[in-house]
Short mmCIF file of C-alpha atoms and ligand atoms in Angstrom, two decimals:
data_model
loop_
_atom_site.label_atom_id
_atom_site.label_comp_id
_atom_site.label_asym_id
_atom_site.label_seq_id
_atom_site.Cartn_x
_atom_site.Cartn_y
_atom_site.Cartn_z
CA MET Q 309 -13.85 16.38 -7.70
CA GLU Q 310 -16.10 17.33 -4.78
CA ASN Q 311 -14.55 17.10 -1.36
CA ASP Q 312 -17.41 18.01 0.94
CA ALA Q 313 -19.60 14.89 0.92
CA GLN Q 314 -20.35 13.96 4.51
CA PRO Q 315 -21.20 10.27 4.86
CA ALA Q 316 -23.57 9.73 7.77
CA ALA Q 317 -22.21 7.77 10.71
CA ASP Q 318 -24.79 4.98 10.24
CA GLU Q 319 -23.37 4.21 6.80
CA ARG Q 320 -20.28 3.02 8.57
CA GLY Q 321 -21.08 -0.23 10.31
CA PRO Q 322 -18.59 -2.97 11.15
CA LEU Q 323 -16.96 -5.04 8.42
CA ASP Q 324 -19.27 -7.69 7.01
CA ARG Q 325 -17.60 -10.77 8.45
CA SER Q 326 -20.05 -13.16 6.76
CA ARG Q 327 -18.73 -12.11 3.35
CA LEU Q 328 -15.13 -12.44 4.46
CA MET Q 329 -15.50 -15.67 6.34
CA ALA Q 330 -17.52 -17.97 4.07
CA ASP Q 331 -15.40 -19.26 1.19
CA PHE Q 332 -13.96 -15.86 0.31
CA ALA Q 333 -10.38 -16.69 1.35
CA ALA Q 334 -10.24 -19.82 -0.78
CA ARG Q 335 -11.88 -18.15 -3.78
CA ALA Q 336 -9.47 -15.21 -3.60
CA GLY Q 337 -6.44 -17.48 -3.26
CA LEU Q 338 -5.70 -16.48 0.35
CA SER Q 339 -4.57 -19.07 2.87
CA ARG Q 340 -6.41 -17.49 5.79
CA ILE Q 341 -8.22 -14.34 6.81
CA GLU Q 342 -8.81 -13.19 10.38
CA VAL Q 343 -10.83 -10.12 11.30
CA VAL Q 344 -10.45 -8.78 14.84
CA ASP Q 345 -12.53 -6.04 16.44
CA GLU Q 346 -9.70 -3.89 17.71
CA LEU Q 347 -5.95 -4.05 17.56
CA GLY Q 348 -2.96 -1.75 18.08
CA SER Q 349 -1.29 -2.40 14.73
CA THR Q 350 -2.08 -5.16 12.23
CA ASN Q 351 1.53 -5.08 11.04
CA THR Q 352 2.94 -5.52 14.54
CA GLU Q 353 0.48 -8.29 15.40
CA LEU Q 354 0.96 -10.16 12.13
CA SER Q 355 4.76 -10.01 12.55
CA ARG Q 356 4.35 -11.53 16.00
CA LEU Q 357 2.06 -14.28 14.71
CA ALA Q 358 4.39 -15.01 11.77
CA GLU Q 359 7.19 -15.57 14.24
CA THR Q 360 5.37 -17.41 17.02
CA GLU Q 361 2.97 -19.52 14.91
CA PRO Q 362 4.73 -19.96 11.56
CA ASP Q 363 2.75 -23.04 10.60
CA ALA Q 364 -0.60 -21.39 11.24
CA TRP Q 365 0.30 -18.23 9.32
CA GLY Q 366 1.47 -19.11 5.85
CA ASP Q 367 1.84 -17.33 2.55
CA LEU Q 368 -1.10 -15.01 1.83
CA ALA Q 369 -2.51 -15.10 5.36
CA VAL Q 370 -4.39 -11.89 6.12
CA LEU Q 371 -5.07 -10.01 9.34
CA VAL Q 372 -7.67 -7.22 9.36
CA ALA Q 373 -8.62 -4.94 12.26
CA ASP Q 374 -12.08 -3.45 12.32
CA HIS Q 375 -10.50 -0.68 14.35
CA GLN Q 376 -6.75 -0.07 14.54
CA THR Q 377 -5.68 2.14 17.41
CA GLN Q 378 -1.90 2.44 17.08
CA GLY Q 379 -1.12 2.15 13.40
CA HIS Q 380 2.24 3.36 12.21
CA GLY Q 381 3.95 4.41 9.03
CA ARG Q 382 7.61 4.67 8.15
CA LEU Q 383 10.02 6.00 10.80
CA HIS Q 384 7.38 5.25 13.48
CA ARG Q 385 5.14 8.03 12.21
CA PRO Q 386 1.53 7.59 13.33
CA TRP Q 387 -1.08 6.27 10.90
CA GLU Q 388 -4.55 7.30 12.00
CA SER Q 389 -7.60 5.14 11.36
CA PRO Q 390 -10.87 6.59 12.66
CA ALA Q 391 -13.18 3.79 13.87
CA GLY Q 392 -15.53 2.34 11.27
CA ALA Q 393 -14.20 4.56 8.48
CA SER Q 394 -10.91 3.04 7.41
CA LEU Q 395 -9.32 -0.26 6.61
CA ALA Q 396 -6.23 -1.64 8.31
CA VAL Q 397 -5.11 -4.83 6.63
CA SER Q 398 -1.83 -6.76 6.68
CA ILE Q 399 -0.88 -9.62 4.39
CA LEU Q 400 1.85 -12.12 5.20
CA LEU Q 401 4.05 -13.14 2.27
CA ARG Q 402 6.32 -16.16 2.17
CA PRO Q 403 6.96 -15.98 -1.56
CA HIS Q 404 7.94 -19.05 -3.61
CA ASN Q 405 8.18 -19.58 -7.35
CA ALA Q 406 6.51 -22.31 -9.41
CA SER Q 407 9.34 -24.74 -8.56
CA GLY Q 408 8.73 -24.20 -4.86
CA ARG Q 409 11.93 -22.22 -4.34
CA PRO Q 410 11.91 -18.99 -2.31
CA LEU Q 411 11.90 -15.82 -4.39
CA PRO Q 412 15.14 -13.80 -4.30
CA THR Q 413 14.86 -11.25 -1.50
CA GLN Q 414 16.08 -8.52 -3.92
CA CYS Q 415 12.58 -8.52 -5.42
CA TYR Q 416 10.89 -7.80 -2.08
CA SER Q 417 10.95 -4.06 -2.78
CA TRP Q 418 8.26 -4.66 -5.43
CA PHE Q 419 5.58 -5.85 -3.02
CA SER Q 420 4.52 -2.35 -1.91
CA PRO Q 421 3.99 -1.05 -5.46
CA LEU Q 422 2.24 -4.31 -6.30
CA ALA Q 423 -0.16 -3.68 -3.41
CA ALA Q 424 -0.63 -0.10 -4.57
CA LEU Q 425 -1.63 -1.30 -8.05
CA ALA Q 426 -4.15 -3.70 -6.52
CA LEU Q 427 -5.63 -0.96 -4.40
CA ARG Q 428 -5.80 1.34 -7.39
CA GLU Q 429 -7.82 -1.30 -9.22
CA ALA Q 430 -10.09 -1.84 -6.20
CA LEU Q 431 -10.80 1.89 -5.87
CA ALA Q 432 -11.66 2.08 -9.57
CA GLU Q 433 -13.92 -0.97 -9.38
CA VAL Q 434 -15.73 -0.17 -6.15
CA ALA Q 435 -15.81 3.64 -6.10
CA GLY Q 436 -15.13 4.61 -9.73
CA LEU Q 437 -12.05 6.50 -8.57
CA GLU Q 438 -8.97 7.24 -10.59
CA SER Q 439 -5.95 7.01 -8.33
CA ALA Q 440 -2.20 7.03 -8.80
CA LEU Q 441 0.96 5.92 -7.03
CA LYS Q 442 3.12 8.53 -5.37
CA TRP Q 443 6.62 7.24 -4.77
CA PRO Q 444 7.46 5.41 -2.62
CA ASN Q 445 4.36 4.04 -0.89
CA ASP Q 446 1.28 6.23 -1.24
CA VAL Q 447 -1.87 5.94 -3.29
CA VAL Q 448 -3.31 9.36 -4.07
CA VAL Q 449 -6.51 10.70 -5.58
CA GLY Q 450 -6.39 14.22 -6.95
CA GLY Q 451 -3.00 14.64 -5.27
CA LEU Q 452 -4.38 13.70 -1.82
CA LYS Q 453 -3.35 10.58 0.10
CA ILE Q 454 -6.04 7.91 0.31
CA SER Q 455 -3.75 5.06 1.35
CA GLY Q 456 -0.33 4.37 2.79
CA ILE Q 457 1.51 1.07 2.53
CA LEU Q 458 4.20 -0.23 4.84
CA ALA Q 459 6.21 -3.41 4.29
CA HIS Q 460 8.63 -4.92 6.73
CA LEU Q 461 10.44 -8.18 7.21
CA ALA Q 462 9.47 -10.93 9.62
CA PRO Q 463 11.51 -14.03 10.42
CA GLY Q 464 11.17 -16.82 7.85
CA ALA Q 465 9.66 -20.14 8.90
CA HIS Q 466 11.98 -23.11 9.51
CA GLY Q 467 15.18 -21.46 8.29
CA GLU Q 468 13.61 -20.06 5.13
CA PRO Q 469 14.36 -16.50 3.92
CA PRO Q 470 12.51 -13.70 5.69
CA ALA Q 471 8.77 -13.29 5.29
CA VAL Q 472 7.20 -9.93 4.45
CA VAL Q 473 4.38 -8.23 6.33
CA LEU Q 474 2.64 -5.89 3.93
CA GLY Q 475 0.30 -3.45 5.66
CA THR Q 476 -2.16 -1.14 3.97
CA GLY Q 477 -4.17 1.63 5.57
CA ILE Q 478 -7.06 2.84 3.44
CA ASN Q 479 -9.24 5.87 4.11
CA VAL Q 480 -12.67 4.64 3.05
CA SER Q 481 -15.44 6.75 4.57
CA LEU Q 482 -13.69 9.40 6.65
CA ARG Q 483 -15.53 12.71 6.73
CA GLN Q 484 -13.72 15.93 6.00
CA ASP Q 485 -13.43 16.74 9.72
CA GLU Q 486 -11.90 13.30 10.40
CA LEU Q 487 -9.00 13.61 7.98
CA PRO Q 488 -5.85 13.46 10.12
CA VAL Q 489 -3.79 15.72 7.86
CA PRO Q 490 -4.70 18.27 5.18
CA THR Q 491 -2.98 16.15 2.54
CA ALA Q 492 -5.42 13.23 3.08
CA THR Q 493 -8.69 12.25 1.46
CA SER Q 494 -11.07 9.30 1.65
CA ALA Q 495 -12.87 7.22 -0.97
CA SER Q 496 -16.29 8.56 0.08
CA LEU Q 497 -15.11 12.15 -0.06
CA ALA Q 498 -13.36 11.77 -3.41
CA ALA Q 499 -16.25 9.84 -4.99
CA ALA Q 500 -18.86 12.08 -3.30
CA ARG Q 501 -20.90 9.02 -2.36
CA PRO Q 502 -20.82 6.35 0.34
CA VAL Q 503 -18.24 3.63 -0.20
CA ASP Q 504 -18.44 0.35 1.67
CA ARG Q 505 -15.34 -0.89 3.51
CA THR Q 506 -16.03 -4.57 2.93
CA ASP Q 507 -16.41 -3.98 -0.83
CA VAL Q 508 -13.01 -2.25 -0.95
CA LEU Q 509 -11.36 -4.93 1.17
CA VAL Q 510 -12.71 -7.82 -0.91
CA ALA Q 511 -11.70 -6.21 -4.21
CA TYR Q 512 -8.25 -5.27 -2.90
CA LEU Q 513 -7.40 -8.71 -1.52
CA ALA Q 514 -8.62 -10.60 -4.59
CA ASP Q 515 -6.70 -8.34 -6.97
CA PHE Q 516 -3.59 -8.41 -4.80
CA ALA Q 517 -3.53 -12.21 -4.64
CA ARG Q 518 -3.85 -12.47 -8.44
CA ARG Q 519 -1.00 -10.03 -9.08
CA TYR Q 520 1.19 -11.55 -6.39
CA GLN Q 521 0.76 -15.07 -7.76
CA ALA Q 522 1.65 -13.85 -11.26
CA PHE Q 523 4.75 -12.13 -9.86
CA CYS Q 524 5.82 -15.28 -8.01
CA ALA Q 525 5.31 -17.29 -11.21
CA VAL Q 526 8.00 -15.15 -12.91
CA ASN Q 527 10.31 -15.60 -9.90
CA GLY Q 528 9.92 -11.94 -8.86
CA ASN Q 529 11.31 -10.55 -12.11
CA ALA Q 530 9.86 -7.03 -12.44
CA ASP Q 531 10.81 -6.94 -16.15
CA ALA Q 532 8.96 -10.13 -17.08
CA PRO Q 533 5.44 -10.05 -18.57
CA LEU Q 534 2.90 -10.85 -15.84
CA ALA Q 535 0.29 -13.46 -16.79
CA GLY Q 536 0.97 -12.75 -20.46
CA GLY Q 537 0.46 -8.99 -19.96
CA ARG Q 538 2.77 -6.11 -19.14
CA SER Q 539 5.65 -6.32 -16.71
CA LEU Q 540 5.26 -5.09 -13.15
CA LEU Q 541 7.91 -2.42 -13.77
CA SER Q 542 6.05 -0.96 -16.72
CA GLN Q 543 2.69 -1.06 -14.89
CA VAL Q 544 4.20 0.71 -11.90
CA GLN Q 545 5.96 3.27 -14.10
CA ASP Q 546 2.69 4.12 -15.84
CA ALA Q 547 0.77 4.47 -12.58
CA THR Q 548 3.37 6.57 -10.71
CA ILE Q 549 2.63 10.30 -10.96
CA THR Q 550 5.97 11.18 -9.40
CA LEU Q 551 7.80 10.30 -12.61
CA GLY Q 552 8.64 13.15 -14.96
CA ARG Q 553 7.94 15.73 -12.27
CA ARG Q 554 10.13 18.14 -10.45
CA VAL Q 555 10.49 16.89 -6.88
CA ARG Q 556 12.20 17.48 -3.59
CA VAL Q 557 13.29 14.32 -1.83
CA GLU Q 558 13.82 14.39 1.91
CA LEU Q 559 16.29 11.62 2.64
CA PRO Q 560 16.27 9.64 5.90
CA GLY Q 561 19.38 11.36 7.30
CA GLY Q 562 17.84 14.83 6.83
CA ARG Q 563 19.59 15.57 3.52
CA ARG Q 564 17.54 16.96 0.63
CA LEU Q 565 17.73 16.55 -3.11
CA GLU Q 566 15.89 18.53 -5.73
CA GLY Q 567 15.52 17.71 -9.39
CA ARG Q 568 13.52 15.75 -11.93
CA ALA Q 569 12.21 12.30 -11.10
CA ALA Q 570 13.51 10.55 -14.19
CA GLY Q 571 12.50 6.93 -13.66
CA LEU Q 572 12.60 3.80 -11.54
CA ASP Q 573 15.48 1.34 -11.47
CA GLY Q 574 15.13 -2.44 -11.44
CA HIS Q 575 14.42 -2.43 -7.69
CA GLY Q 576 11.83 0.35 -7.82
CA ALA Q 577 14.29 2.97 -6.51
CA LEU Q 578 13.73 6.54 -7.74
CA GLN Q 579 16.23 8.10 -10.12
CA ILE Q 580 16.71 11.85 -9.70
CA VAL Q 581 18.47 14.17 -12.10
CA GLU Q 582 19.57 17.44 -10.49
CA ASP Q 583 19.74 20.72 -12.41
CA ASP Q 584 23.52 20.41 -12.77
CA GLY Q 585 23.05 16.96 -14.32
CA GLY Q 586 24.01 15.06 -11.16
CA ARG Q 587 22.24 11.70 -10.97
CA HIS Q 588 21.10 9.97 -7.79
CA THR Q 589 19.26 6.77 -7.07
CA VAL Q 590 17.11 6.95 -3.96
CA SER Q 591 15.66 3.87 -2.32
CA ALA Q 592 14.02 5.56 0.70
CA GLY Q 593 12.77 9.05 1.42
CA ASP Q 594 9.81 11.40 1.34
CA VAL Q 595 8.92 13.08 -1.92
CA VAL Q 596 7.33 16.49 -2.33
CA HIS Q 597 5.93 17.13 -5.80
CA LEU Q 598 6.90 20.65 -6.78
CA ARG Q 599 4.63 22.60 -9.08
CA PRO Q 600 5.40 25.57 -11.27
CA ALA Q 601 4.40 28.79 -9.44
CA ASN Q 602 4.94 32.30 -10.77
CA GLY Q 603 7.34 31.04 -13.36
CA GLY Q 604 9.36 29.09 -10.83
CA TYR Q 605 8.85 26.13 -8.55
CA ALA Q 606 7.35 26.52 -5.13
C1 BT5 F 2047 2.57 5.29 5.43
O1 BT5 F 2047 3.64 5.78 6.12
O2 BT5 F 2047 1.88 5.92 4.68
C2 BT5 F 2047 2.30 3.82 5.71
C3 BT5 F 2047 1.03 3.63 6.48
C4 BT5 F 2047 0.74 2.16 6.68
C5 BT5 F 2047 -0.44 1.96 7.56
C6 BT5 F 2047 -0.84 0.50 7.62
S1 BT5 F 2047 -2.40 0.28 8.37
C7 BT5 F 2047 -2.15 -1.42 8.45
C8 BT5 F 2047 -0.71 -1.62 8.87
N1 BT5 F 2047 -0.54 -1.55 10.29
C9 BT5 F 2047 0.25 -0.53 10.65
O3 BT5 F 2047 0.58 -0.25 11.83
N2 BT5 F 2047 0.65 0.15 9.57
C10 BT5 F 2047 0.12 -0.43 8.36
P1 BT5 F 2047 4.33 7.19 5.86
O4 BT5 F 2047 4.65 7.31 4.41
O5 BT5 F 2047 5.43 7.26 6.85
O6 BT5 F 2047 3.21 8.24 6.16
C11 BT5 F 2047 2.82 8.56 7.47
C12 BT5 F 2047 2.24 9.96 7.43
O7 BT5 F 2047 0.97 9.95 6.76
C13 BT5 F 2047 1.96 10.56 8.80
O8 BT5 F 2047 3.09 11.19 9.31
C14 BT5 F 2047 0.84 11.56 8.50
O9 BT5 F 2047 1.38 12.75 7.98
C15 BT5 F 2047 0.10 10.90 7.34
N3 BT5 F 2047 -1.11 10.18 7.77
C16 BT5 F 2047 -1.39 9.58 8.95
N4 BT5 F 2047 -2.60 9.00 8.91
C17 BT5 F 2047 -3.09 9.23 7.67
C18 BT5 F 2047 -4.29 8.88 7.00
N5 BT5 F 2047 -5.25 8.15 7.59
N6 BT5 F 2047 -4.46 9.31 5.72
C19 BT5 F 2047 -3.51 10.04 5.08
N7 BT5 F 2047 -2.35 10.40 5.66
C20 BT5 F 2047 -2.15 9.99 6.94
#
């Protein structure tokens, strides 16, 4: 995979609002889509709107920033989005099943991997890219991070269970010299050709809405077949390159674990088997994939 394609700046105009505004939202199954020129963080702003205007911001309402200036990841880490080259999009979820009852909040941990699967499909469709999930919330191409996903809770409307704000940052046409960290890549760089932000956004949102509706229809059961196909759990397992590998997990309190990533549990938590056979289930943390080096693991 070539990594030195340099998309010209003029290939990176603003998002094509006419494609997003017409009847796109209705066709894709979204309740609303708003595109703003510039914003600190789409997650922060959508959380605020969900709380202050609950009737105007329902299930599957979407907020997109053409340029996000203060994006963040987990633990308040910065998420960098160079202007005109990346996507910052947040989706509000107020999930209900077919009987109109709220989904159990225990299934909320599946929304990030569900978004990652949708993005994976969008990258394949629009840019011909093969990508994978890296536990817990990254989409990677060739081992490099092309997208990060961050979900958090917002107050539910009218006494309902909490809503979810699901934010995705996608590196679309960043040049090599714009990558914020050496572990990042962009769709244009990985595909070695220009990739259009609006194309990626449209494909991602449409695929996400389809998967999400299928998941709601099975009441958030990750083991149930989705729309007559495979379960969410098995789709996520297949797409997650962390599984089966030797990993180091850096836990939130600073503790570290090292061992084999053996599988995912029913909530999407990572199961680790240490060399002495000790088993751990980890629901949050940073994973480093360790590779064999000189007969050992680096
Ligand atoms: C994430 O956090 O990867 C979740 C990022 C979510 C961003 C979206 S954008 C829309 C919405 N609004 C927000 O404010 N946030 C969401 P985490 O796993 O904690 O990774 C953060 C780390 O990724 C940073 O510490 C950097 O090392 C690295 N990083 C920052 N910007 C990056 C980029 N553009 N591409 C790849 N890696 C990046």
